[in-house]
PDB file of C-alpha atoms in Angstrom:
ATOM      1  CA  UNK A 298      14.199   6.624 -29.204  1.00 45.00           C
ATOM      2  CA  UNK A 299      14.992   8.871 -26.225  1.00 50.00           C
ATOM      3  CA  UNK A 300      17.790   7.751 -23.980  1.00 48.00           C
ATOM      4  CA  UNK A 301      18.972   9.130 -20.678  1.00 50.00           C
ATOM      5  CA  UNK A 302      22.121   8.199 -18.912  1.00 50.00           C
ATOM      6  CA  UNK A 303      22.751   7.199 -15.348  1.00 49.00           C
ATOM      7  CA  UNK A 304      25.878   6.548 -13.368  1.00 49.00           C
ATOM      8  CA  UNK A 305      25.921   3.055 -11.858  1.00 51.00           C
ATOM      9  CA  UNK A 306      29.129   2.582  -9.838  1.00 53.00           C
ATOM     10  CA  UNK A 307      27.568  -0.358  -7.974  1.00 53.00           C
ATOM     11  CA  UNK A 308      27.307  -2.233 -11.295  1.00 54.00           C
ATOM     12  CA  UNK A 309      31.022  -1.956 -11.950  1.00 57.00           C
ATOM     13  CA  UNK A 310      31.003   1.300 -13.871  1.00 55.00           C
ATOM     14  CA  UNK A 311      33.742   3.750 -13.050  1.00 60.00           C
ATOM     15  CA  UNK A 312      32.766   7.065 -11.467  1.00 60.00           C
ATOM     16  CA  UNK A 313      31.556   9.313 -14.231  1.00 59.00           C
ATOM     17  CA  UNK A 314      31.054   6.422 -16.670  1.00 61.00           C
ATOM     18  CA  UNK A 315      27.487   6.373 -17.899  1.00 63.00           C
ATOM     19  CA  UNK A 316      25.135   3.590 -18.880  1.00 63.00           C
ATOM     20  CA  UNK A 317      22.424   4.340 -21.475  1.00 78.00           C
ATOM     21  CA  UNK A 318      18.828   3.756 -20.342  1.00 80.00           C
ATOM     22  CA  UNK A 319      15.861   3.550 -22.705  1.00 81.00           C
ATOM     23  CA  UNK A 320      13.246   5.462 -20.671  1.00 83.00           C
ATOM     24  CA  UNK A 321      10.305   4.404 -22.830  1.00 86.00           C
ATOM     25  CA  UNK A 322      11.271   0.746 -22.569  1.00 83.00           C
ATOM     26  CA  UNK A 323      11.623   1.019 -18.789  1.00 82.00           C
ATOM     27  CA  UNK A 324       8.224   2.723 -18.473  1.00 82.00           C
ATOM     28  CA  UNK A 325       6.616   0.007 -20.643  1.00 84.00           C
ATOM     29  CA  UNK A 326       8.152  -2.661 -18.408  1.00 81.00           C
ATOM     30  CA  UNK A 327       6.807  -0.925 -15.302  1.00 80.00           C
ATOM     31  CA  UNK A 328       3.352  -0.555 -16.862  1.00 80.00           C
ATOM     32  CA  UNK A 329       3.307  -4.263 -17.775  1.00 81.00           C
ATOM     33  CA  UNK A 330       4.269  -5.156 -14.216  1.00 79.00           C
ATOM     34  CA  UNK A 331       1.592  -2.817 -12.868  1.00 74.00           C
ATOM     35  CA  UNK A 332      -1.066  -4.410 -15.078  1.00 78.00           C
ATOM     36  CA  UNK A 333       0.078  -7.881 -14.021  1.00 79.00           C
ATOM     37  CA  UNK A 334      -0.105  -6.857 -10.358  1.00 77.00           C
ATOM     38  CA  UNK A 335      -3.669  -5.612 -10.867  1.00 76.00           C
ATOM     39  CA  UNK A 336      -4.606  -8.943 -12.449  1.00 77.00           C
ATOM     40  CA  UNK A 337      -2.981 -10.812  -9.574  1.00 80.00           C
ATOM     41  CA  UNK A 338      -4.967  -8.706  -7.090  1.00 82.00           C
ATOM     42  CA  UNK A 339      -8.271  -9.464  -8.829  1.00 81.00           C
ATOM     43  CA  UNK A 340      -7.421 -13.160  -9.134  1.00 81.00           C
ATOM     44  CA  UNK A 341      -6.475 -13.257  -5.444  1.00 83.00           C
ATOM     45  CA  UNK A 342      -9.835 -11.715  -4.526  1.00 83.00           C
ATOM     46  CA  UNK A 343     -11.719 -14.515  -6.298  1.00 79.00           C
ATOM     47  CA  UNK A 344      -9.345 -17.171  -4.995  1.00 87.00           C
ATOM     48  CA  UNK A 345     -10.024 -15.835  -1.483  1.00 83.00           C
ATOM     49  CA  UNK A 346     -13.760 -15.954  -2.247  1.00 86.00           C
ATOM     50  CA  UNK A 347     -13.521 -19.605  -3.277  1.00 86.00           C
ATOM     51  CA  UNK A 348     -11.550 -20.558  -0.156  1.00 84.00           C
ATOM     52  CA  UNK A 349     -13.861 -18.585   2.139  1.00 86.00           C
ATOM     53  CA  UNK A 350     -16.947 -20.254   0.663  1.00 83.00           C
ATOM     54  CA  UNK A 351     -15.411 -23.701   1.097  1.00 83.00           C
ATOM     55  CA  UNK A 352     -14.514 -22.925   4.730  1.00 83.00           C
ATOM     56  CA  UNK A 353     -17.691 -21.100   5.688  1.00 82.00           C
ATOM     57  CA  UNK A 354     -20.478 -22.440   7.821  1.00 83.00           C
ATOM     58  CA  UNK A 355     -23.302 -24.053   5.841  1.00 82.00           C
ATOM     59  CA  UNK A 356     -25.786 -21.291   6.679  1.00 82.00           C
ATOM     60  CA  UNK A 357     -23.650 -18.656   4.915  1.00 81.00           C
ATOM     61  CA  UNK A 358     -24.417 -17.778   1.353  1.00 88.00           C
ATOM     62  CA  UNK A 359     -21.503 -16.684  -0.880  1.00 89.00           C
ATOM     63  CA  UNK A 360     -23.060 -13.222  -1.253  1.00 92.00           C
ATOM     64  CA  UNK A 361     -22.983 -12.761   2.550  1.00 90.00           C
ATOM     65  CA  UNK A 362     -19.223 -13.333   2.637  1.00 88.00           C
ATOM     66  CA  UNK A 363     -18.596 -11.125  -0.384  1.00 91.00           C
ATOM     67  CA  UNK A 364     -20.679  -8.250   0.943  1.00 93.00           C
ATOM     68  CA  UNK A 365     -18.984  -8.435   4.347  1.00 92.00           C
ATOM     69  CA  UNK A 366     -15.567  -8.380   2.694  1.00 92.00           C
ATOM     70  CA  UNK A 367     -16.474  -5.362   0.542  1.00 93.00           C
ATOM     71  CA  UNK A 368     -17.862  -3.621   3.632  1.00 94.00           C
ATOM     72  CA  UNK A 369     -14.479  -4.059   5.335  1.00 92.00           C
ATOM     73  CA  UNK A 370     -12.755  -2.718   2.213  1.00 92.00           C
ATOM     74  CA  UNK A 371     -15.171   0.240   2.206  1.00 93.00           C
ATOM     75  CA  UNK A 372     -14.328   1.207   5.792  1.00 95.00           C
ATOM     76  CA  UNK A 373     -10.620   1.109   4.971  1.00 92.00           C
ATOM     77  CA  UNK A 374     -11.115   3.094   1.753  1.00 94.00           C
ATOM     78  CA  UNK A 375     -13.130   5.759   3.580  1.00 96.00           C
ATOM     79  CA  UNK A 376     -10.241   6.264   6.011  1.00 95.00           C
ATOM     80  CA  UNK A 377      -7.944   6.945   3.057  1.00 94.00           C
ATOM     81  CA  UNK A 378     -10.438   9.456   1.621  1.00 96.00           C
ATOM     82  CA  UNK A 379     -10.937  11.374   4.878  1.00 95.00           C
ATOM     83  CA  UNK A 380      -7.693  13.318   4.541  1.00 94.00           C
ATOM     84  CA  UNK A 381      -8.550  14.323   0.957  1.00 94.00           C
ATOM     85  CA  UNK A 382     -11.943  15.836   1.762  1.00 96.00           C
ATOM     86  CA  UNK A 383     -12.939  19.232   3.102  1.00 95.00           C
ATOM     87  CA  UNK A 384     -16.669  19.570   3.735  1.00 93.00           C
ATOM     88  CA  UNK A 385     -16.417  23.372   3.708  1.00 93.00           C
ATOM     89  CA  UNK A 386     -15.410  23.449   0.043  1.00 93.00           C
ATOM     90  CA  UNK A 387     -18.097  23.894  -2.606  1.00 91.00           C
ATOM     91  CA  UNK A 388     -16.375  21.092  -4.535  1.00 93.00           C
ATOM     92  CA  UNK A 389     -16.981  18.579  -1.702  1.00 94.00           C
ATOM     93  CA  UNK A 390     -19.270  16.286  -3.761  1.00 96.00           C
ATOM     94  CA  UNK A 391     -16.930  16.451  -6.750  1.00 97.00           C
ATOM     95  CA  UNK A 392     -13.961  15.688  -4.468  1.00 97.00           C
ATOM     96  CA  UNK A 393     -15.660  12.514  -3.198  1.00 97.00           C
ATOM     97  CA  UNK A 394     -16.324  11.460  -6.791  1.00 98.00           C
ATOM     98  CA  UNK A 395     -12.717  12.225  -7.750  1.00 98.00           C
ATOM     99  CA  UNK A 396     -11.491   9.973  -4.911  1.00 97.00           C
ATOM    100  CA  UNK A 397     -13.633   7.170  -6.353  1.00 97.00           C
ATOM    101  CA  UNK A 398     -12.295   7.811  -9.863  1.00 97.00           C
ATOM    102  CA  UNK A 399      -8.724   7.781  -8.549  1.00 95.00           C
ATOM    103  CA  UNK A 400      -9.257   4.473  -6.713  1.00 93.00           C
ATOM    104  CA  UNK A 401     -10.868   2.959  -9.780  1.00 94.00           C
ATOM    105  CA  UNK A 402      -8.214   4.029 -12.260  1.00 93.00           C
ATOM    106  CA  UNK A 403      -5.499   2.764  -9.907  1.00 89.00           C
ATOM    107  CA  UNK A 404      -7.147  -0.664 -10.179  1.00 86.00           C
ATOM    108  CA  UNK A 405      -7.073  -0.653 -13.972  1.00 88.00           C
ATOM    109  CA  UNK A 406     -10.592   0.621 -14.581  1.00 93.00           C
ATOM    110  CA  UNK A 407     -11.494   3.437 -16.974  1.00 95.00           C
ATOM    111  CA  UNK A 408     -13.478   5.877 -14.836  1.00 97.00           C
ATOM    112  CA  UNK A 409     -14.278   9.534 -15.285  1.00 98.00           C
ATOM    113  CA  UNK A 410     -16.386  12.328 -13.857  1.00 98.00           C
ATOM    114  CA  UNK A 411     -19.482  13.609 -15.634  1.00 98.00           C
ATOM    115  CA  UNK A 412     -21.106  16.862 -14.550  1.00 97.00           C
ATOM    116  CA  UNK A 413     -24.449  16.957 -12.804  1.00 96.00           C
ATOM    117  CA  UNK A 414     -27.064  19.664 -12.976  1.00 94.00           C
ATOM    118  CA  UNK A 415     -25.393  21.659 -10.173  1.00 92.00           C
ATOM    119  CA  UNK A 416     -22.490  21.443  -7.700  1.00 87.00           C
ATOM    120  CA  UNK A 417     -24.534  19.156  -5.436  1.00 93.00           C
ATOM    121  CA  UNK A 418     -24.602  16.373  -8.034  1.00 96.00           C
ATOM    122  CA  UNK A 419     -21.970  14.567 -10.090  1.00 98.00           C
ATOM    123  CA  UNK A 420     -21.708  11.272 -11.941  1.00 98.00           C
ATOM    124  CA  UNK A 421     -18.923   8.720 -12.119  1.00 98.00           C
ATOM    125  CA  UNK A 422     -18.876   6.624 -15.269  1.00 98.00           C
ATOM    126  CA  UNK A 423     -16.802   3.500 -15.838  1.00 98.00           C
ATOM    127  CA  UNK A 424     -16.312   2.719 -19.513  1.00 97.00           C
ATOM    128  CA  UNK A 425     -14.252  -0.390 -18.842  1.00 95.00           C
ATOM    129  CA  UNK A 426     -13.775  -2.526 -15.771  1.00 94.00           C
ATOM    130  CA  UNK A 427     -11.795  -5.774 -15.521  1.00 93.00           C
ATOM    131  CA  UNK A 428     -13.652  -7.022 -12.412  1.00 92.00           C
ATOM    132  CA  UNK A 429     -16.645  -8.588 -14.241  1.00 95.00           C
ATOM    133  CA  UNK A 430     -14.262 -10.598 -16.429  1.00 94.00           C
ATOM    134  CA  UNK A 431     -12.560 -11.994 -13.330  1.00 92.00           C
ATOM    135  CA  UNK A 432     -15.955 -12.750 -11.766  1.00 94.00           C
ATOM    136  CA  UNK A 433     -16.891 -14.694 -14.901  1.00 94.00           C
ATOM    137  CA  UNK A 434     -13.528 -16.450 -14.986  1.00 93.00           C
ATOM    138  CA  UNK A 435     -13.944 -17.640 -11.387  1.00 93.00           C
ATOM    139  CA  UNK A 436     -17.621 -18.533 -11.682  1.00 94.00           C
ATOM    140  CA  UNK A 437     -18.984 -15.725  -9.509  1.00 94.00           C
ATOM    141  CA  UNK A 438     -22.419 -14.374 -10.445  1.00 95.00           C
ATOM    142  CA  UNK A 439     -22.457 -11.008 -12.214  1.00 96.00           C
ATOM    143  CA  UNK A 440     -25.037  -9.669  -9.751  1.00 95.00           C
ATOM    144  CA  UNK A 441     -22.617 -10.486  -6.932  1.00 95.00           C
ATOM    145  CA  UNK A 442     -20.031  -8.292  -8.675  1.00 95.00           C
ATOM    146  CA  UNK A 443     -22.486  -5.374  -8.816  1.00 96.00           C
ATOM    147  CA  UNK A 444     -23.627  -5.823  -5.220  1.00 97.00           C
ATOM    148  CA  UNK A 445     -20.039  -6.080  -3.971  1.00 95.00           C
ATOM    149  CA  UNK A 446     -19.074  -2.879  -5.747  1.00 96.00           C
ATOM    150  CA  UNK A 447     -22.176  -1.163  -4.389  1.00 97.00           C
ATOM    151  CA  UNK A 448     -21.407  -2.329  -0.844  1.00 97.00           C
ATOM    152  CA  UNK A 449     -17.898  -0.896  -1.164  1.00 96.00           C
ATOM    153  CA  UNK A 450     -19.112   2.504  -2.333  1.00 96.00           C
ATOM    154  CA  UNK A 451     -22.121   2.658   0.014  1.00 98.00           C
ATOM    155  CA  UNK A 452     -19.860   1.891   2.999  1.00 97.00           C
ATOM    156  CA  UNK A 453     -17.462   4.654   1.943  1.00 98.00           C
ATOM    157  CA  UNK A 454     -20.347   7.130   1.666  1.00 98.00           C
ATOM    158  CA  UNK A 455     -21.855   6.012   4.997  1.00 98.00           C
ATOM    159  CA  UNK A 456     -18.507   6.522   6.766  1.00 98.00           C
ATOM    160  CA  UNK A 457     -17.977   9.918   5.101  1.00 97.00           C
ATOM    161  CA  UNK A 458     -21.466  11.006   6.167  1.00 97.00           C
ATOM    162  CA  UNK A 459     -20.827   9.852   9.745  1.00 97.00           C
ATOM    163  CA  UNK A 460     -17.477  11.643  10.024  1.00 96.00           C
ATOM    164  CA  UNK A 461     -18.444  14.908   8.331  1.00 95.00           C
ATOM    165  CA  UNK A 462     -22.105  14.998   9.396  1.00 95.00           C
ATOM    166  CA  UNK A 463     -23.207  15.226   5.765  1.00 96.00           C
ATOM    167  CA  UNK A 464     -26.021  13.692   3.789  1.00 96.00           C
ATOM    168  CA  UNK A 465     -24.319  12.410   0.628  1.00 97.00           C
ATOM    169  CA  UNK A 466     -26.095   9.771  -1.424  1.00 97.00           C
ATOM    170  CA  UNK A 467     -24.713   7.352  -4.034  1.00 98.00           C
ATOM    171  CA  UNK A 468     -26.984   5.614  -6.541  1.00 97.00           C
ATOM    172  CA  UNK A 469     -26.053   2.976  -9.101  1.00 97.00           C
ATOM    173  CA  UNK A 470     -27.867   3.765 -12.344  1.00 98.00           C
ATOM    174  CA  UNK A 471     -26.107   1.381 -14.743  1.00 98.00           C
ATOM    175  CA  UNK A 472     -23.746  -1.572 -14.339  1.00 98.00           C
ATOM    176  CA  UNK A 473     -21.541  -3.386 -16.838  1.00 97.00           C
ATOM    177  CA  UNK A 474     -22.186  -6.767 -15.134  1.00 96.00           C
ATOM    178  CA  UNK A 475     -25.924  -6.226 -15.683  1.00 97.00           C
ATOM    179  CA  UNK A 476     -25.358  -5.834 -19.410  1.00 96.00           C
ATOM    180  CA  UNK A 477     -25.219  -2.056 -19.523  1.00 97.00           C
ATOM    181  CA  UNK A 478     -22.418  -0.662 -21.655  1.00 95.00           C
ATOM    182  CA  UNK A 479     -21.039   1.313 -18.709  1.00 98.00           C
ATOM    183  CA  UNK A 480     -21.276   1.576 -14.953  1.00 98.00           C
ATOM    184  CA  UNK A 481     -22.818   4.869 -13.919  1.00 98.00           C
ATOM    185  CA  UNK A 482     -23.239   6.153 -10.388  1.00 98.00           C
ATOM    186  CA  UNK A 483     -24.771   9.415  -9.246  1.00 98.00           C
ATOM    187  CA  UNK A 484     -23.336  11.135  -6.184  1.00 98.00           C
ATOM    188  CA  UNK A 485     -25.443  13.888  -4.709  1.00 97.00           C
ATOM    189  CA  UNK A 486     -25.968  15.902  -1.580  1.00 94.00           C
ATOM    190  CA  UNK A 487     -29.441  15.423  -0.229  1.00 83.00           C
ATOM    191  CA  UNK A 488     -31.179  18.346   1.390  1.00 72.00           C
ATOM    192  CA  UNK A 489     -31.417  17.960   5.152  1.00 62.00           C
ATOM    193  CA  UNK A 490     -34.960  18.153   6.467  1.00 59.00           C
TER     194      UNK A 490
END
């Protein structure tokens, strides 16, 4: 078991006196806390959904609230992506997909890039995603989960296209909440006419 040492004078150790630290144990604790925080975030989303539905006007359907919320999230996400993208690079489409993979893996999903037929096409595949389980747990329809995710990504792409004057397209080909074994989305650059 690897140990490192640190000096902790504020804990009553004399200068130069060292306290052993089990790095692996500390990393495991942090990872457990990170996973718990992700679960809290997902639970909070569905708790918000429940409260918003209860407080909404009668003419609103739950899907309307969910899609609006994911649209807001998409605009905010796009702003974070803007600084990571350079439209002049040949890897522009791949860079957009990598931003999506990074966001997804930060939220506890297993996402990866799959090559397309050329540099103007790439796929993002999710092998595991905890969001459908939380949707089920909180009684939200699976199709709502897919549509919310799509709204998020479509809003990001729309904002990227508007800022960079590009014609990027995102298509959902498979979705775990629809019973597919994976989620699969194609990101491509459409030819301008």
